[in-house]
Amino acid sequence: PEIAGPAPRHRTVGVTVGEGEGAVTVGGGAPIVVQSMTNTDTADIDATVAQVAQLARVGSELVRITVDRDEAAAAVPKIRERLDRIGVHVPLVGDFHYIGHKLLADHPACAEALAKYRINPGNVGFKEKKDTQFSSIIEQAIKYNKTVRIGANWGSLDGELLTHLMDENAKLPRPIDARAVMREAMVRSAIGSADRAVALGLPQNKIILSAKVSAVQDLIAVYREVARRSDYAIHLGLTEAGMGSKGLVAASAAIGVLLQEGIGDTIRYSLTPEPGGDRSVEVKASQELLQTMGFRTFVPMVAACPGCGRTTSTTFQELARDIQNWIVTSMPEWKKTYPGVEGLNVAVMGCIVNGPGESKHADIGISLPGTGETPTAPVFIDGKKAMTLRGATLAKDFENVVIDYIER
Ligand code: SF4
């Protein structure tokens, strides 16, 4: 029997966000889109322009900014203008909570400058106000021909809907687990709000859905159900994933499982940066996940073995690190000259146990000498042994081999 790869992509209605040079399509079979969010005060135009530009330059195809008050809304058109002036055309997504209806109505230039409005159905208002405030944002999206993300979130779940479902559950002869009721509330909040937007006149090809949860198993369960019940384009993300390796691992586990099942049209890693830390880490994490899973290609991959007692010197680790860094820093220039270079696969291996075999699977591979082996390093190109390197210039010689391969 054929050993299966990832499931076919869940079919969704494609949504084009933005226009002109920076426009991207989310869903409808388009490549999975990488996105991120700033953590600057949007009213601080200099800081926000700098961070959006940084995120876009490392590969964020959509960038979300907080629009939480009048000063922030007033800054948005100026930020858009400044970005366009420096050649950064990435679509901007406005993140609205509580008063989005008011900010969009009071700041038409902001409504025009944004490519997409993010609405959280859990905090758009209460009781009778809820419907009018939600409708008001959808009307603005229709008026300005913008897309909308209906972003339900576990941390701000629609209280009225949850209470209603909890009450209904309590009346059942055998009530289900409260956590399962919360999952159901998430799914219904996201899909119900999107259906409401369609009923108000916003076409489905203007709507993206998300239903973010902070626990991996809940997130997988909720998104599976969203995909089973609808064909809205899907934004994936584990909310409040956390700091450091915990955040990376949790988000990768959750997003990875769903992508493997064909679910997800755009992804974001919600990582807590170290104080003063680099925000672009979340863009790189998204790219690395998509590339290691085989969905997209961004930079050449360097496969390296972990090393073990057979690698007694640090030569192997140093070479693996240096080659990886060299490729990443050279890539922007290479891309201009050699289209498709990002598909290159390089292997740096520590000894003959797996070295030659792994090197043969890469475009270019080198197998360094382990303990007790002859001090030579065979190089494999397109699966065949091409040469043997040795001596102090080995690292430089290998770089030249890689350059020569790229040029050819
Ligand atoms: Fe160890 Fe060799 Fe395997 Fe690398 S390839 S982990 S050096 S046995």
Tab-separated table of C-alpha atoms and ligand atoms in Angstrom:
chain	number	residue	atom	x	y	z
A	1	PRO	CA	0.000	0.000	0.000
A	2	GLU	CA	1.012	3.577	-0.592
A	3	ILE	CA	2.254	5.239	2.603
A	4	ALA	CA	0.250	8.447	2.739
A	5	GLY	CA	1.610	11.979	3.153
A	6	PRO	CA	-0.463	14.942	4.361
A	7	ALA	CA	-4.223	14.944	3.790
A	8	PRO	CA	-5.488	16.969	0.812
A	9	ARG	CA	-6.075	20.616	1.746
A	10	HIS	CA	-9.534	21.297	3.165
A	11	ARG	CA	-11.343	23.290	0.464
A	12	THR	CA	-12.070	26.852	1.503
A	13	VAL	CA	-13.275	29.951	-0.283
A	14	GLY	CA	-10.229	32.052	-1.228
A	15	VAL	CA	-9.913	35.582	0.169
A	16	THR	CA	-7.673	38.230	-1.379
A	17	VAL	CA	-6.289	40.624	1.230
A	18	GLY	CA	-4.971	43.978	0.066
A	19	GLU	CA	-4.506	45.174	-3.451
A	20	GLY	CA	-1.675	45.847	-5.850
A	21	GLU	CA	1.866	44.672	-5.144
A	22	GLY	CA	1.356	43.423	-1.610
A	23	ALA	CA	-1.959	41.589	-2.142
A	24	VAL	CA	-2.081	37.994	-0.893
A	25	THR	CA	-4.671	35.266	-1.263
A	26	VAL	CA	-5.655	33.252	1.788
A	27	GLY	CA	-7.422	29.927	1.192
A	28	GLY	CA	-8.961	28.606	-2.001
A	29	GLY	CA	-5.903	26.374	-2.492
A	30	ALA	CA	-3.357	29.257	-2.345
A	31	PRO	CA	-0.018	28.632	-0.580
A	32	ILE	CA	-0.314	28.867	3.213
A	33	VAL	CA	0.294	32.497	4.188
A	34	VAL	CA	2.697	33.606	6.941
A	35	GLN	CA	1.541	36.441	9.154
A	36	SER	CA	2.550	38.222	12.326
A	37	MET	CA	1.593	41.079	14.619
A	38	THR	CA	3.451	44.110	15.933
A	39	ASN	CA	3.844	44.860	19.636
A	40	THR	CA	4.468	48.575	19.260
A	41	ASP	CA	2.000	51.276	20.275
A	42	THR	CA	0.368	51.987	16.906
A	43	ALA	CA	0.149	55.686	17.833
A	44	ASP	CA	3.980	55.642	17.769
A	45	ILE	CA	4.297	55.911	14.001
A	46	ASP	CA	8.104	55.617	13.804
A	47	ALA	CA	8.258	52.478	15.937
A	48	THR	CA	5.331	50.831	14.156
A	49	VAL	CA	6.641	51.573	10.658
A	50	ALA	CA	10.041	50.171	11.675
A	51	GLN	CA	8.572	46.982	13.099
A	52	VAL	CA	6.127	46.360	10.242
A	53	ALA	CA	8.982	46.852	7.763
A	54	GLN	CA	11.201	44.457	9.720
A	55	LEU	CA	8.480	41.785	9.855
A	56	ALA	CA	7.682	42.198	6.163
A	57	ARG	CA	11.351	42.001	5.191
A	58	VAL	CA	11.850	38.698	6.995
A	59	GLY	CA	8.803	37.316	5.206
A	60	SER	CA	5.563	38.242	6.972
A	61	GLU	CA	2.991	38.421	4.183
A	62	LEU	CA	0.356	40.114	6.369
A	63	VAL	CA	1.040	42.256	9.434
A	64	ARG	CA	-1.537	43.009	12.105
A	65	ILE	CA	-1.403	46.157	14.189
A	66	THR	CA	-3.415	47.091	17.273
A	67	VAL	CA	-6.075	49.763	16.736
A	68	ASP	CA	-7.306	50.390	20.247
A	69	ARG	CA	-7.999	54.140	20.493
A	70	ASP	CA	-8.368	57.346	18.484
A	71	GLU	CA	-4.625	58.098	18.454
A	72	ALA	CA	-3.873	54.658	17.042
A	73	ALA	CA	-6.623	54.921	14.392
A	74	ALA	CA	-5.357	58.374	13.386
A	75	ALA	CA	-1.827	56.968	12.967
A	76	VAL	CA	-2.848	54.108	10.636
A	77	PRO	CA	-3.082	56.079	7.339
A	78	LYS	CA	0.258	57.760	8.094
A	79	ILE	CA	1.844	54.369	8.769
A	80	ARG	CA	0.464	53.030	5.468
A	81	GLU	CA	1.778	56.039	3.587
A	82	ARG	CA	5.250	55.803	5.150
A	83	LEU	CA	5.470	52.076	4.412
A	84	ASP	CA	4.479	52.568	0.778
A	85	ARG	CA	7.080	55.298	0.468
A	86	ILE	CA	9.864	52.908	1.544
A	87	GLY	CA	8.560	50.155	-0.742
A	88	VAL	CA	6.924	47.982	1.930
A	89	HIS	CA	3.496	47.085	0.547
A	90	VAL	CA	2.525	44.359	3.024
A	91	PRO	CA	-1.235	44.525	3.779
A	92	LEU	CA	-2.043	45.887	7.235
A	93	VAL	CA	-4.671	44.228	9.397
A	94	GLY	CA	-6.341	46.319	12.107
A	95	ASP	CA	-6.914	44.479	15.384
A	96	PHE	CA	-10.109	45.828	16.949
A	97	HIS	CA	-11.660	45.059	20.312
A	98	TYR	CA	-14.651	46.639	22.106
A	99	ILE	CA	-14.840	49.892	20.116
A	100	GLY	CA	-13.898	48.880	16.565
A	101	HIS	CA	-17.294	50.058	15.277
A	102	LYS	CA	-16.652	53.539	16.651
A	103	LEU	CA	-13.023	53.823	15.545
A	104	LEU	CA	-13.828	52.762	11.986
A	105	ALA	CA	-16.774	55.159	11.767
A	106	ASP	CA	-14.809	58.102	13.239
A	107	HIS	CA	-11.632	57.509	11.213
A	108	PRO	CA	-12.511	56.908	7.551
A	109	ALA	CA	-8.852	57.262	6.492
A	110	CYS	CA	-7.985	54.416	8.863
A	111	ALA	CA	-10.835	52.287	7.506
A	112	GLU	CA	-9.487	52.924	4.008
A	113	ALA	CA	-5.789	52.326	4.806
A	114	LEU	CA	-6.322	48.928	6.416
A	115	ALA	CA	-6.629	45.863	4.193
A	116	LYS	CA	-8.472	43.776	6.749
A	117	TYR	CA	-10.363	44.286	9.999
A	118	ARG	CA	-10.059	41.732	12.772
A	119	ILE	CA	-13.189	41.464	14.912
A	120	ASN	CA	-13.413	39.457	18.115
A	121	PRO	CA	-17.047	38.335	18.358
A	122	GLY	CA	-16.553	37.792	22.102
A	123	ASN	CA	-16.033	41.462	22.904
A	124	VAL	CA	-17.912	43.366	20.232
A	125	GLY	CA	-20.641	44.318	22.712
A	126	PHE	CA	-23.392	42.898	24.893
A	127	LYS	CA	-27.067	42.111	24.382
A	128	GLU	CA	-28.845	44.501	21.976
A	129	LYS	CA	-25.655	46.540	21.413
A	130	LYS	CA	-23.798	43.448	20.265
A	131	ASP	CA	-25.660	43.076	17.008
A	132	THR	CA	-25.555	46.751	16.043
A	133	GLN	CA	-21.849	47.076	16.862
A	134	PHE	CA	-20.994	43.952	14.913
A	135	SER	CA	-23.198	45.083	11.992
A	136	SER	CA	-21.568	48.484	12.006
A	137	ILE	CA	-18.083	46.957	11.470
A	138	ILE	CA	-19.381	44.695	8.708
A	139	GLU	CA	-21.045	47.692	7.024
A	140	GLN	CA	-17.692	49.513	7.061
A	141	ALA	CA	-16.013	46.464	5.503
A	142	ILE	CA	-18.653	46.422	2.746
A	143	LYS	CA	-18.391	50.171	2.203
A	144	TYR	CA	-14.583	50.119	1.866
A	145	ASN	CA	-14.444	46.710	0.126
A	146	LYS	CA	-12.273	45.207	2.880
A	147	THR	CA	-11.820	41.729	4.238
A	148	VAL	CA	-12.640	40.724	7.798
A	149	ARG	CA	-11.251	38.130	10.155
A	150	ILE	CA	-13.788	36.848	12.613
A	151	GLY	CA	-11.412	35.909	15.409
A	152	ALA	CA	-12.984	34.052	18.306
A	153	ASN	CA	-10.654	33.605	21.258
A	154	TRP	CA	-10.782	31.251	24.255
A	155	GLY	CA	-9.750	34.122	26.553
A	156	SER	CA	-12.671	36.322	25.498
A	157	LEU	CA	-15.305	33.778	24.626
A	158	ASP	CA	-18.791	35.148	23.916
A	159	GLY	CA	-20.209	35.104	27.464
A	160	GLU	CA	-23.883	35.055	26.460
A	161	LEU	CA	-23.423	32.167	24.036
A	162	LEU	CA	-21.405	30.189	26.573
A	163	THR	CA	-23.985	30.736	29.326
A	164	HIS	CA	-26.761	29.650	26.981
A	165	LEU	CA	-24.905	26.461	25.989
A	166	MET	CA	-24.010	25.685	29.624
A	167	ASP	CA	-27.693	26.063	30.594
A	168	GLU	CA	-28.792	23.803	27.752
A	169	ASN	CA	-26.151	21.258	28.694
A	170	ALA	CA	-27.272	21.242	32.333
A	171	LYS	CA	-30.790	20.263	31.192
A	172	LEU	CA	-29.518	17.163	29.364
A	173	PRO	CA	-30.083	13.791	31.066
A	174	ARG	CA	-26.328	13.192	30.757
A	175	PRO	CA	-24.539	16.576	30.455
A	176	ILE	CA	-21.283	16.619	28.536
A	177	ASP	CA	-17.977	17.822	29.949
A	178	ALA	CA	-17.867	21.611	30.549
A	179	ARG	CA	-14.693	21.908	28.488
A	180	ALA	CA	-16.445	20.310	25.530
A	181	VAL	CA	-19.207	22.918	25.930
A	182	MET	CA	-16.570	25.654	25.747
A	183	ARG	CA	-15.191	24.111	22.560
A	184	GLU	CA	-18.679	24.076	21.098
A	185	ALA	CA	-19.115	27.744	22.068
A	186	MET	CA	-15.890	28.614	20.234
A	187	VAL	CA	-16.974	26.834	17.064
A	188	ARG	CA	-20.461	28.337	17.130
A	189	SER	CA	-19.192	31.822	17.936
A	190	ALA	CA	-16.783	31.806	14.983
A	191	ILE	CA	-19.072	30.226	12.384
A	192	GLY	CA	-22.239	31.928	13.653
A	193	SER	CA	-20.594	35.362	13.457
A	194	ALA	CA	-19.280	34.672	9.963
A	195	ASP	CA	-22.724	33.525	8.813
A	196	ARG	CA	-24.173	36.708	10.314
A	197	ALA	CA	-21.654	38.792	8.335
A	198	VAL	CA	-22.704	37.007	5.137
A	199	ALA	CA	-26.385	37.683	5.977
A	200	LEU	CA	-25.487	41.370	6.354
A	201	GLY	CA	-24.110	41.392	2.811
A	202	LEU	CA	-20.364	40.722	3.189
A	203	PRO	CA	-19.423	38.104	0.573
A	204	GLN	CA	-17.822	34.903	1.820
A	205	ASN	CA	-14.699	35.667	-0.194
A	206	LYS	CA	-14.125	38.553	2.216
A	207	ILE	CA	-14.187	36.459	5.393
A	208	ILE	CA	-11.457	34.538	7.229
A	209	LEU	CA	-12.167	32.611	10.434
A	210	SER	CA	-10.071	31.857	13.476
A	211	ALA	CA	-10.898	30.178	16.776
A	212	LYS	CA	-7.784	30.399	18.897
A	213	VAL	CA	-7.317	28.433	22.086
A	214	SER	CA	-4.260	28.203	24.354
A	215	ALA	CA	-4.274	24.412	24.920
A	216	VAL	CA	-3.043	22.216	22.087
A	217	GLN	CA	-5.702	19.495	22.266
A	218	ASP	CA	-8.566	22.005	22.535
A	219	LEU	CA	-7.206	23.929	19.584
A	220	ILE	CA	-6.969	20.859	17.377
A	221	ALA	CA	-10.485	19.754	18.332
A	222	VAL	CA	-12.004	23.195	17.714
A	223	TYR	CA	-10.370	23.755	14.320
A	224	ARG	CA	-11.248	20.257	13.116
A	225	GLU	CA	-14.852	21.065	13.855
A	226	VAL	CA	-14.701	24.521	12.231
A	227	ALA	CA	-13.355	22.871	9.074
A	228	ARG	CA	-15.943	20.094	9.192
A	229	ARG	CA	-18.842	22.545	9.511
A	230	SER	CA	-17.772	25.302	7.099
A	231	ASP	CA	-15.642	26.288	4.122
A	232	TYR	CA	-14.520	29.712	5.347
A	233	ALA	CA	-10.803	30.422	4.855
A	234	ILE	CA	-8.993	29.494	8.064
A	235	HIS	CA	-6.396	31.413	10.099
A	236	LEU	CA	-4.545	29.055	12.465
A	237	GLY	CA	-2.796	29.959	15.655
A	238	LEU	CA	-2.357	28.800	19.223
A	239	THR	CA	-3.178	31.844	21.313
A	240	GLU	CA	-0.930	32.738	24.247
A	241	ALA	CA	1.520	30.007	23.220
A	242	GLY	CA	4.073	31.347	25.700
A	243	MET	CA	7.780	32.059	25.889
A	244	GLY	CA	10.884	30.347	24.578
A	245	SER	CA	10.946	26.718	23.579
A	246	LYS	CA	7.582	26.013	25.294
A	247	GLY	CA	5.778	28.469	23.020
A	248	LEU	CA	7.539	27.190	19.913
A	249	VAL	CA	6.884	23.542	20.709
A	250	ALA	CA	3.236	24.032	21.687
A	251	ALA	CA	2.401	26.144	18.637
A	252	SER	CA	4.266	23.778	16.300
A	253	ALA	CA	2.498	20.739	17.743
A	254	ALA	CA	-0.947	22.309	17.356
A	255	ILE	CA	-0.480	23.978	13.992
A	256	GLY	CA	1.522	21.041	12.613
A	257	VAL	CA	-1.176	18.473	13.367
A	258	LEU	CA	-3.860	20.623	11.715
A	259	LEU	CA	-1.772	21.406	8.631
A	260	GLN	CA	-1.082	17.680	8.233
A	261	GLU	CA	-4.851	17.155	8.218
A	262	GLY	CA	-5.192	19.744	5.452
A	263	ILE	CA	-6.614	22.435	7.747
A	264	GLY	CA	-5.284	26.001	7.708
A	265	ASP	CA	-4.786	28.709	5.072
A	266	THR	CA	-2.688	31.190	7.055
A	267	ILE	CA	-0.683	30.776	10.258
A	268	ARG	CA	0.654	32.919	13.051
A	269	TYR	CA	2.923	31.989	15.950
A	270	SER	CA	1.766	33.982	19.012
A	271	LEU	CA	5.069	33.871	20.901
A	272	THR	CA	5.878	35.987	23.942
A	273	PRO	CA	9.199	37.670	23.147
A	274	GLU	CA	11.937	38.173	25.715
A	275	PRO	CA	11.861	41.810	26.933
A	276	GLY	CA	13.309	43.800	24.037
A	277	GLY	CA	13.442	40.575	22.020
A	278	ASP	CA	13.218	40.242	18.281
A	279	ARG	CA	9.624	40.029	17.036
A	280	SER	CA	10.661	38.447	13.749
A	281	VAL	CA	11.207	35.125	15.557
A	282	GLU	CA	7.523	34.342	15.004
A	283	VAL	CA	7.854	34.848	11.253
A	284	LYS	CA	10.893	32.579	11.077
A	285	ALA	CA	9.083	29.929	13.133
A	286	SER	CA	6.113	29.985	10.713
A	287	GLN	CA	8.427	29.695	7.723
A	288	GLU	CA	10.437	26.865	9.262
A	289	LEU	CA	7.301	24.914	10.161
A	290	LEU	CA	5.868	25.280	6.655
A	291	GLN	CA	9.173	24.369	5.053
A	292	THR	CA	10.034	21.395	7.260
A	293	MET	CA	6.531	20.024	6.630
A	294	GLY	CA	7.030	20.434	2.905
A	295	PHE	CA	4.266	23.004	2.277
A	296	ARG	CA	6.416	25.957	1.217
A	297	THR	CA	10.042	26.818	0.556
A	298	PHE	CA	11.669	29.944	1.989
A	299	VAL	CA	15.380	29.308	2.580
A	300	PRO	CA	17.662	26.375	1.839
A	301	MET	CA	17.547	23.782	4.582
A	302	VAL	CA	20.680	22.478	6.219
A	303	ALA	CA	20.241	18.938	7.531
A	304	ALA	CA	22.755	18.110	10.247
A	305	CYS	CA	23.095	15.117	12.504
A	306	PRO	CA	23.083	15.795	16.260
A	307	GLY	CA	26.677	14.609	16.676
A	308	CYS	CA	27.652	12.030	19.275
A	309	GLY	CA	30.690	10.359	20.814
A	310	ARG	CA	31.983	9.684	17.309
A	311	THR	CA	32.486	13.423	16.757
A	312	THR	CA	35.187	14.281	19.251
A	313	SER	CA	36.219	17.656	17.859
A	314	THR	CA	34.085	20.766	17.517
A	315	THR	CA	34.844	20.964	13.774
A	316	PHE	CA	31.560	19.320	12.906
A	317	GLN	CA	29.354	21.608	15.032
A	318	GLU	CA	31.242	24.666	13.833
A	319	LEU	CA	30.884	23.691	10.200
A	320	ALA	CA	27.140	22.966	10.549
A	321	ARG	CA	26.603	26.330	12.278
A	322	ASP	CA	28.791	28.293	9.874
A	323	ILE	CA	27.159	26.795	6.778
A	324	GLN	CA	23.659	27.471	8.140
A	325	ASN	CA	24.535	31.098	9.012
A	326	TRP	CA	26.323	31.660	5.732
A	327	ILE	CA	23.360	30.396	3.716
A	328	VAL	CA	20.812	32.458	5.670
A	329	THR	CA	22.816	35.680	5.359
A	330	SER	CA	23.649	35.126	1.676
A	331	MET	CA	20.081	34.273	0.723
A	332	PRO	CA	18.689	37.781	0.029
A	333	GLU	CA	21.448	38.380	-2.561
A	334	TRP	CA	21.257	34.863	-4.010
A	335	LYS	CA	17.512	35.158	-4.489
A	336	LYS	CA	17.985	38.192	-6.734
A	337	THR	CA	20.445	36.340	-8.977
A	338	TYR	CA	19.358	32.717	-8.768
A	339	PRO	CA	15.561	32.281	-8.741
A	340	GLY	CA	14.535	29.067	-6.964
A	341	VAL	CA	17.731	28.868	-4.881
A	342	GLU	CA	15.609	28.644	-1.728
A	343	GLY	CA	14.822	25.022	-2.696
A	344	LEU	CA	18.436	23.956	-2.107
A	345	ASN	CA	19.049	21.131	0.399
A	346	VAL	CA	22.414	20.859	2.121
A	347	ALA	CA	23.513	18.127	4.558
A	348	VAL	CA	26.374	18.426	7.048
A	349	MET	CA	26.987	15.090	8.759
A	350	GLY	CA	29.326	14.003	11.516
A	351	CYS	CA	30.661	10.628	10.390
A	352	ILE	CA	30.293	7.704	8.003
A	353	VAL	CA	27.446	6.008	9.943
A	354	ASN	CA	24.702	8.134	8.369
A	355	GLY	CA	26.848	10.728	6.634
A	356	PRO	CA	27.145	9.330	3.116
A	357	GLY	CA	23.520	8.104	3.076
A	358	GLU	CA	22.029	11.412	4.271
A	359	SER	CA	24.396	13.409	2.044
A	360	LYS	CA	23.166	11.479	-0.989
A	361	HIS	CA	19.568	12.544	-0.275
A	362	ALA	CA	20.574	16.240	-0.274
A	363	ASP	CA	21.561	18.356	-3.284
A	364	ILE	CA	24.973	18.760	-1.681
A	365	GLY	CA	26.211	16.873	1.363
A	366	ILE	CA	29.422	16.567	3.269
A	367	SER	CA	30.352	13.802	5.671
A	368	LEU	CA	33.055	14.833	8.127
A	369	PRO	CA	35.477	12.326	9.612
A	370	GLY	CA	34.406	10.818	12.948
A	371	THR	CA	36.782	9.484	15.606
A	372	GLY	CA	39.229	6.985	14.150
A	373	GLU	CA	38.193	7.637	10.549
A	374	THR	CA	40.536	8.803	7.811
A	375	PRO	CA	40.711	12.621	8.132
A	376	THR	CA	38.908	13.303	4.871
A	377	ALA	CA	35.416	14.573	4.079
A	378	PRO	CA	33.656	13.128	1.047
A	379	VAL	CA	31.281	15.541	-0.708
A	380	PHE	CA	28.197	14.275	-2.528
A	381	ILE	CA	26.483	16.266	-5.272
A	382	ASP	CA	23.107	15.146	-6.620
A	383	GLY	CA	23.520	11.790	-4.898
A	384	LYS	CA	26.979	10.967	-6.279
A	385	LYS	CA	30.360	11.281	-4.624
A	386	ALA	CA	31.960	14.269	-6.347
A	387	MET	CA	35.174	14.936	-4.407
A	388	THR	CA	36.945	14.647	-1.096
A	389	LEU	CA	37.903	17.672	0.985
A	390	ARG	CA	40.545	17.786	3.691
A	391	GLY	CA	42.701	20.171	5.695
A	392	ALA	CA	42.326	23.603	7.256
A	393	THR	CA	40.465	25.188	4.325
A	394	LEU	CA	37.717	22.550	4.358
A	395	ALA	CA	34.916	24.959	5.355
A	396	LYS	CA	35.836	27.541	2.698
A	397	ASP	CA	36.267	24.809	0.100
A	398	PHE	CA	32.805	23.486	0.884
A	399	GLU	CA	31.296	26.975	0.522
A	400	ASN	CA	32.894	27.204	-2.914
A	401	VAL	CA	31.354	23.871	-3.859
A	402	VAL	CA	27.923	25.172	-2.792
A	403	ILE	CA	28.378	28.430	-4.740
A	404	ASP	CA	29.509	26.524	-7.794
A	405	TYR	CA	26.444	24.267	-7.571
A	406	ILE	CA	24.077	27.252	-7.232
A	407	GLU	CA	25.657	28.981	-10.203
A	408	ARG	CA	25.314	25.892	-12.335
B	1	SF4	FE1	26.994	10.292	15.463
B	1	SF4	FE2	27.813	9.775	13.000
B	1	SF4	FE3	25.186	9.576	13.609
B	1	SF4	FE4	26.338	11.990	13.442
B	1	SF4	S1	26.077	10.515	11.736
B	1	SF4	S2	25.003	11.247	15.100
B	1	SF4	S3	28.399	11.562	14.238
B	1	SF4	S4	26.867	8.316	14.408
